[in-house]
């Protein structure tokens, strides 16, 4: 058997195992050394097989981390009402969140402007990680006027849902007033949270939500793992 046939046979074997869900979306493949030992070949042959899988889009390589099975991106709608749990469930995934920070502090200049606050006003800051099927989808930072939502952090700590917490405090509905999306590179901390390599592509969304009277209630920034999400905008918002 020629060397070409060997690497292709390895690629076909791994592709078949991925199709059979032996390795699921987001799973890390064995190392080059482990695959070389398994198939009884040198690492150069394994590299050739992996390169073919990368070219086919079956797997992707993260420098310093390994080779991972490519996951189908989560569809995430950016409409007038953006609700994390609803969006992820609509894509067929299981949503979850991990809260990293609950703090009340003075608003900075950007938060003051976005929320139409007086200088020096206090805000509640909620930061955390959003997951789809246990894979980190995004890092988020949401800021709320403290004077309007007294007790928000206590309620959020109990309910773990921004929408539910706001509803308990009297805000039954709110809508998206603006969204700005920018492609940025992941810094080391962001990469750590999202399980990416430093410098990987991240989509940063900066948004303002308002109540039904048009008063700003939330200034949010979300950093989405670029390879795991497809952000969609309803057709009527493109007109």
CSV table of C-alpha atoms in Angstrom, one decimal:
chain,number,residue,atom,x,y,z
A,1,UNK,CA,0.0,0.0,0.0
A,2,UNK,CA,1.4,3.4,-0.9
A,3,UNK,CA,1.8,6.3,1.6
A,4,UNK,CA,-1.0,8.2,-0.1
A,5,UNK,CA,-3.4,5.3,0.4
A,6,UNK,CA,-2.3,5.0,4.1
A,7,UNK,CA,-3.0,8.7,5.0
A,8,UNK,CA,-6.3,8.6,3.1
A,9,UNK,CA,-7.3,5.4,4.9
A,10,UNK,CA,-6.6,7.1,8.2
A,11,UNK,CA,-8.6,10.1,7.2
A,12,UNK,CA,-11.5,8.0,6.1
A,13,UNK,CA,-11.4,6.0,9.3
A,14,UNK,CA,-11.5,9.1,11.5
A,15,UNK,CA,-14.2,10.7,9.3
A,16,UNK,CA,-16.3,7.6,9.7
A,17,UNK,CA,-15.8,7.6,13.5
A,18,UNK,CA,-16.9,11.3,13.6
A,19,UNK,CA,-20.0,10.5,11.5
A,20,UNK,CA,-20.8,7.7,13.9
A,21,UNK,CA,-20.5,10.2,16.8
A,22,UNK,CA,-17.5,8.4,18.4
A,23,UNK,CA,-16.1,11.9,18.4
A,24,UNK,CA,-18.9,14.5,18.7
A,25,UNK,CA,-19.0,18.2,17.8
A,26,UNK,CA,-16.4,20.1,19.8
A,27,UNK,CA,-14.6,16.9,20.9
A,28,UNK,CA,-10.8,16.9,20.8
A,29,UNK,CA,-9.2,14.2,18.7
A,30,UNK,CA,-6.3,12.1,20.1
A,31,UNK,CA,-2.9,13.6,19.7
A,32,UNK,CA,-0.7,13.0,16.7
A,33,UNK,CA,1.5,10.7,18.8
A,34,UNK,CA,-1.6,8.7,20.0
A,35,UNK,CA,-3.0,8.4,16.4
A,36,UNK,CA,0.4,7.4,15.1
A,37,UNK,CA,0.7,4.6,17.7
A,38,UNK,CA,-2.9,3.5,17.0
A,39,UNK,CA,-2.4,3.2,13.2
A,40,UNK,CA,1.2,2.1,13.3
A,41,UNK,CA,2.5,5.0,11.2
A,42,UNK,CA,4.7,8.0,11.7
A,43,UNK,CA,3.4,11.4,12.7
A,44,UNK,CA,4.0,12.9,9.3
A,45,UNK,CA,1.4,10.5,7.9
A,46,UNK,CA,-1.0,11.3,10.6
A,47,UNK,CA,-0.5,15.0,9.9
A,48,UNK,CA,-1.3,14.4,6.3
A,49,UNK,CA,-4.6,12.7,7.2
A,50,UNK,CA,-5.5,15.5,9.7
A,51,UNK,CA,-4.8,18.1,7.0
A,52,UNK,CA,-7.3,16.4,4.7
A,53,UNK,CA,-9.9,16.5,7.4
A,54,UNK,CA,-9.2,20.2,8.0
A,55,UNK,CA,-9.5,20.9,4.3
A,56,UNK,CA,-12.9,19.1,4.3
A,57,UNK,CA,-14.1,21.2,7.2
A,58,UNK,CA,-14.6,18.1,9.4
A,59,UNK,CA,-12.1,19.2,12.0
A,60,UNK,CA,-10.2,22.4,12.9
A,61,UNK,CA,-6.9,22.9,14.6
A,62,UNK,CA,-6.3,25.3,17.5
A,63,UNK,CA,-2.6,26.2,18.0
A,64,UNK,CA,-1.4,24.9,21.3
A,65,UNK,CA,-4.7,23.2,22.0
A,66,UNK,CA,-5.1,20.3,19.5
A,67,UNK,CA,-7.5,19.2,16.8
A,68,UNK,CA,-11.3,19.4,17.4
A,69,UNK,CA,-14.3,18.1,15.6
A,70,UNK,CA,-16.1,21.0,13.9
A,71,UNK,CA,-19.4,21.8,15.5
A,72,UNK,CA,-22.4,23.1,13.6
A,73,UNK,CA,-22.7,26.8,14.6
A,74,UNK,CA,-25.6,27.7,16.9
A,75,UNK,CA,-28.2,29.9,15.2
A,76,UNK,CA,-28.6,33.0,17.3
A,77,UNK,CA,-31.3,35.5,16.3
A,78,UNK,CA,-30.8,39.2,16.9
A,79,UNK,CA,-34.4,40.5,16.8
A,80,UNK,CA,-36.3,43.1,18.8
A,81,UNK,CA,-36.5,40.7,21.7
A,82,UNK,CA,-33.2,38.9,22.2
A,83,UNK,CA,-33.6,36.2,24.9
A,84,UNK,CA,-30.6,33.9,25.4
A,85,UNK,CA,-32.4,30.7,26.6
A,86,UNK,CA,-35.1,31.0,23.9
A,87,UNK,CA,-32.5,31.5,21.1
A,88,UNK,CA,-30.4,28.6,22.1
A,89,UNK,CA,-33.4,26.2,22.6
A,90,UNK,CA,-34.7,27.3,19.2
A,91,UNK,CA,-31.5,26.0,17.7
A,92,UNK,CA,-32.0,22.6,19.2
A,93,UNK,CA,-29.3,23.1,21.9
A,94,UNK,CA,-29.5,23.1,25.7
A,95,UNK,CA,-28.8,26.5,27.2
A,96,UNK,CA,-27.0,27.2,30.5
A,97,UNK,CA,-25.2,30.0,32.2
A,98,UNK,CA,-22.4,30.6,34.7
A,99,UNK,CA,-22.4,33.9,36.6
A,100,UNK,CA,-18.9,35.3,37.2
A,101,UNK,CA,-19.7,38.7,38.7
A,102,UNK,CA,-22.5,40.4,40.5
A,103,UNK,CA,-21.5,43.9,41.6
A,104,UNK,CA,-22.9,47.4,42.1
A,105,UNK,CA,-20.5,50.2,41.2
A,106,UNK,CA,-20.4,53.7,39.7
A,107,UNK,CA,-21.2,53.8,36.0
A,108,UNK,CA,-18.3,54.7,33.6
A,109,UNK,CA,-18.8,57.3,30.9
A,110,UNK,CA,-20.0,54.9,28.2
A,111,UNK,CA,-22.5,53.2,30.6
A,112,UNK,CA,-23.7,56.6,31.7
A,113,UNK,CA,-24.4,57.7,28.1
A,114,UNK,CA,-26.0,54.4,27.0
A,115,UNK,CA,-28.4,54.3,30.0
A,116,UNK,CA,-29.1,58.1,30.0
A,117,UNK,CA,-27.9,58.4,33.6
A,118,UNK,CA,-26.6,61.3,35.7
A,119,UNK,CA,-22.8,61.3,36.2
A,120,UNK,CA,-21.8,59.2,39.2
A,121,UNK,CA,-25.0,57.1,39.1
A,122,UNK,CA,-24.7,53.6,40.3
A,123,UNK,CA,-25.2,50.5,38.1
A,124,UNK,CA,-25.6,46.8,38.7
A,125,UNK,CA,-23.0,44.7,36.7
A,126,UNK,CA,-23.7,41.1,35.8
A,127,UNK,CA,-21.0,39.1,34.0
A,128,UNK,CA,-20.9,35.5,33.0
A,129,UNK,CA,-20.6,32.7,30.5
A,130,UNK,CA,-23.3,31.4,28.2
A,131,UNK,CA,-23.2,27.8,27.1
A,132,UNK,CA,-25.0,25.8,24.4
A,133,UNK,CA,-24.8,22.0,25.0
A,134,UNK,CA,-22.1,22.6,27.6
A,135,UNK,CA,-19.8,24.3,25.1
A,136,UNK,CA,-19.0,28.0,25.8
A,137,UNK,CA,-20.9,30.2,23.4
A,138,UNK,CA,-20.3,33.6,24.7
A,139,UNK,CA,-19.0,35.9,27.5
A,140,UNK,CA,-21.5,38.6,28.5
A,141,UNK,CA,-21.5,41.8,30.5
A,142,UNK,CA,-24.9,43.4,31.3
A,143,UNK,CA,-25.2,46.8,33.1
A,144,UNK,CA,-28.5,48.1,34.6
A,145,UNK,CA,-29.5,51.3,36.4
A,146,UNK,CA,-29.3,50.5,40.1
A,147,UNK,CA,-31.8,53.1,41.2
A,148,UNK,CA,-34.5,51.5,39.0
A,149,UNK,CA,-33.7,47.9,39.8
A,150,UNK,CA,-33.0,47.8,43.5
A,151,UNK,CA,-32.4,44.2,44.6
A,152,UNK,CA,-31.6,43.0,41.1
A,153,UNK,CA,-28.3,41.2,42.1
A,154,UNK,CA,-30.0,39.2,44.8
A,155,UNK,CA,-32.8,38.2,42.5
A,156,UNK,CA,-30.4,37.3,39.7
A,157,UNK,CA,-28.3,35.2,42.1
A,158,UNK,CA,-31.4,33.2,42.9
A,159,UNK,CA,-33.0,32.9,39.5
A,160,UNK,CA,-29.9,32.9,37.2
A,161,UNK,CA,-32.0,34.5,34.4
A,162,UNK,CA,-31.9,38.2,33.5
A,163,UNK,CA,-35.3,38.1,31.9
A,164,UNK,CA,-36.9,36.4,34.9
A,165,UNK,CA,-35.1,38.7,37.4
A,166,UNK,CA,-36.3,41.8,35.6
A,167,UNK,CA,-39.8,40.4,35.4
A,168,UNK,CA,-39.8,39.8,39.2
A,169,UNK,CA,-38.8,43.5,39.6
A,170,UNK,CA,-41.6,44.7,37.5
A,171,UNK,CA,-40.2,44.9,34.0
A,172,UNK,CA,-42.3,42.3,32.1
A,173,UNK,CA,-41.0,43.2,28.6
A,174,UNK,CA,-38.2,45.1,27.0
A,175,UNK,CA,-36.9,45.3,23.4
A,176,UNK,CA,-33.6,45.9,21.6
A,177,UNK,CA,-33.1,49.5,20.6
A,178,UNK,CA,-29.6,49.1,19.0
A,179,UNK,CA,-27.0,46.5,18.2
A,180,UNK,CA,-23.5,47.0,16.9
A,181,UNK,CA,-21.4,44.0,15.9
A,182,UNK,CA,-17.6,44.0,15.5
A,183,UNK,CA,-15.1,41.2,14.7
A,184,UNK,CA,-12.3,41.3,17.3
A,185,UNK,CA,-9.5,39.0,18.4
A,186,UNK,CA,-9.7,37.1,21.7
A,187,UNK,CA,-7.4,38.3,24.4
A,188,UNK,CA,-5.9,35.7,26.7
A,189,UNK,CA,-8.7,35.9,29.3
A,190,UNK,CA,-11.5,35.9,26.8
A,191,UNK,CA,-9.8,32.9,25.0
A,192,UNK,CA,-9.6,31.1,28.3
A,193,UNK,CA,-13.3,31.5,29.1
A,194,UNK,CA,-14.4,30.5,25.6
A,195,UNK,CA,-11.8,27.7,25.2
A,196,UNK,CA,-10.2,29.3,22.2
A,197,UNK,CA,-6.7,30.2,21.3
A,198,UNK,CA,-5.5,33.7,22.0
A,199,UNK,CA,-6.2,35.8,18.8
A,200,UNK,CA,-9.1,33.6,17.7
A,201,UNK,CA,-12.0,35.4,15.9
A,202,UNK,CA,-14.7,36.7,18.3
A,203,UNK,CA,-17.9,38.6,17.4
A,204,UNK,CA,-18.5,41.4,19.9
A,205,UNK,CA,-22.1,42.7,20.2
A,206,UNK,CA,-22.8,46.0,21.9
A,207,UNK,CA,-26.5,46.6,22.6
A,208,UNK,CA,-29.0,48.8,24.4
A,209,UNK,CA,-32.3,47.4,25.5
A,210,UNK,CA,-35.2,49.7,26.4
A,211,UNK,CA,-38.6,49.4,28.1
A,212,UNK,CA,-41.9,49.9,26.2
A,213,UNK,CA,-41.6,53.6,26.8
A,214,UNK,CA,-38.2,53.8,25.2
A,215,UNK,CA,-36.3,54.3,28.4
A,216,UNK,CA,-32.9,52.4,28.5
A,217,UNK,CA,-32.8,49.5,30.9
A,218,UNK,CA,-29.8,47.5,29.9
A,219,UNK,CA,-26.4,48.2,28.3
A,220,UNK,CA,-24.9,44.9,27.2
A,221,UNK,CA,-21.7,43.6,25.6
A,222,UNK,CA,-21.4,40.0,24.5
A,223,UNK,CA,-18.4,38.3,23.0
A,224,UNK,CA,-19.4,35.3,20.9
A,225,UNK,CA,-17.0,32.5,19.9
A,226,UNK,CA,-16.9,33.1,16.2
A,227,UNK,CA,-16.7,29.5,15.1
A,228,UNK,CA,-19.6,28.4,17.3
A,229,UNK,CA,-22.4,30.9,16.4
A,230,UNK,CA,-24.2,32.3,13.4
A,231,UNK,CA,-25.9,35.6,14.2
A,232,UNK,CA,-29.0,36.2,12.2
A,233,UNK,CA,-31.2,39.3,11.7
A,234,UNK,CA,-34.9,39.1,10.8
A,235,UNK,CA,-35.7,40.2,7.3
A,236,UNK,CA,-37.9,43.1,8.3
A,237,UNK,CA,-34.9,44.7,10.2
A,238,UNK,CA,-32.9,44.7,7.0
A,239,UNK,CA,-35.4,46.9,5.0
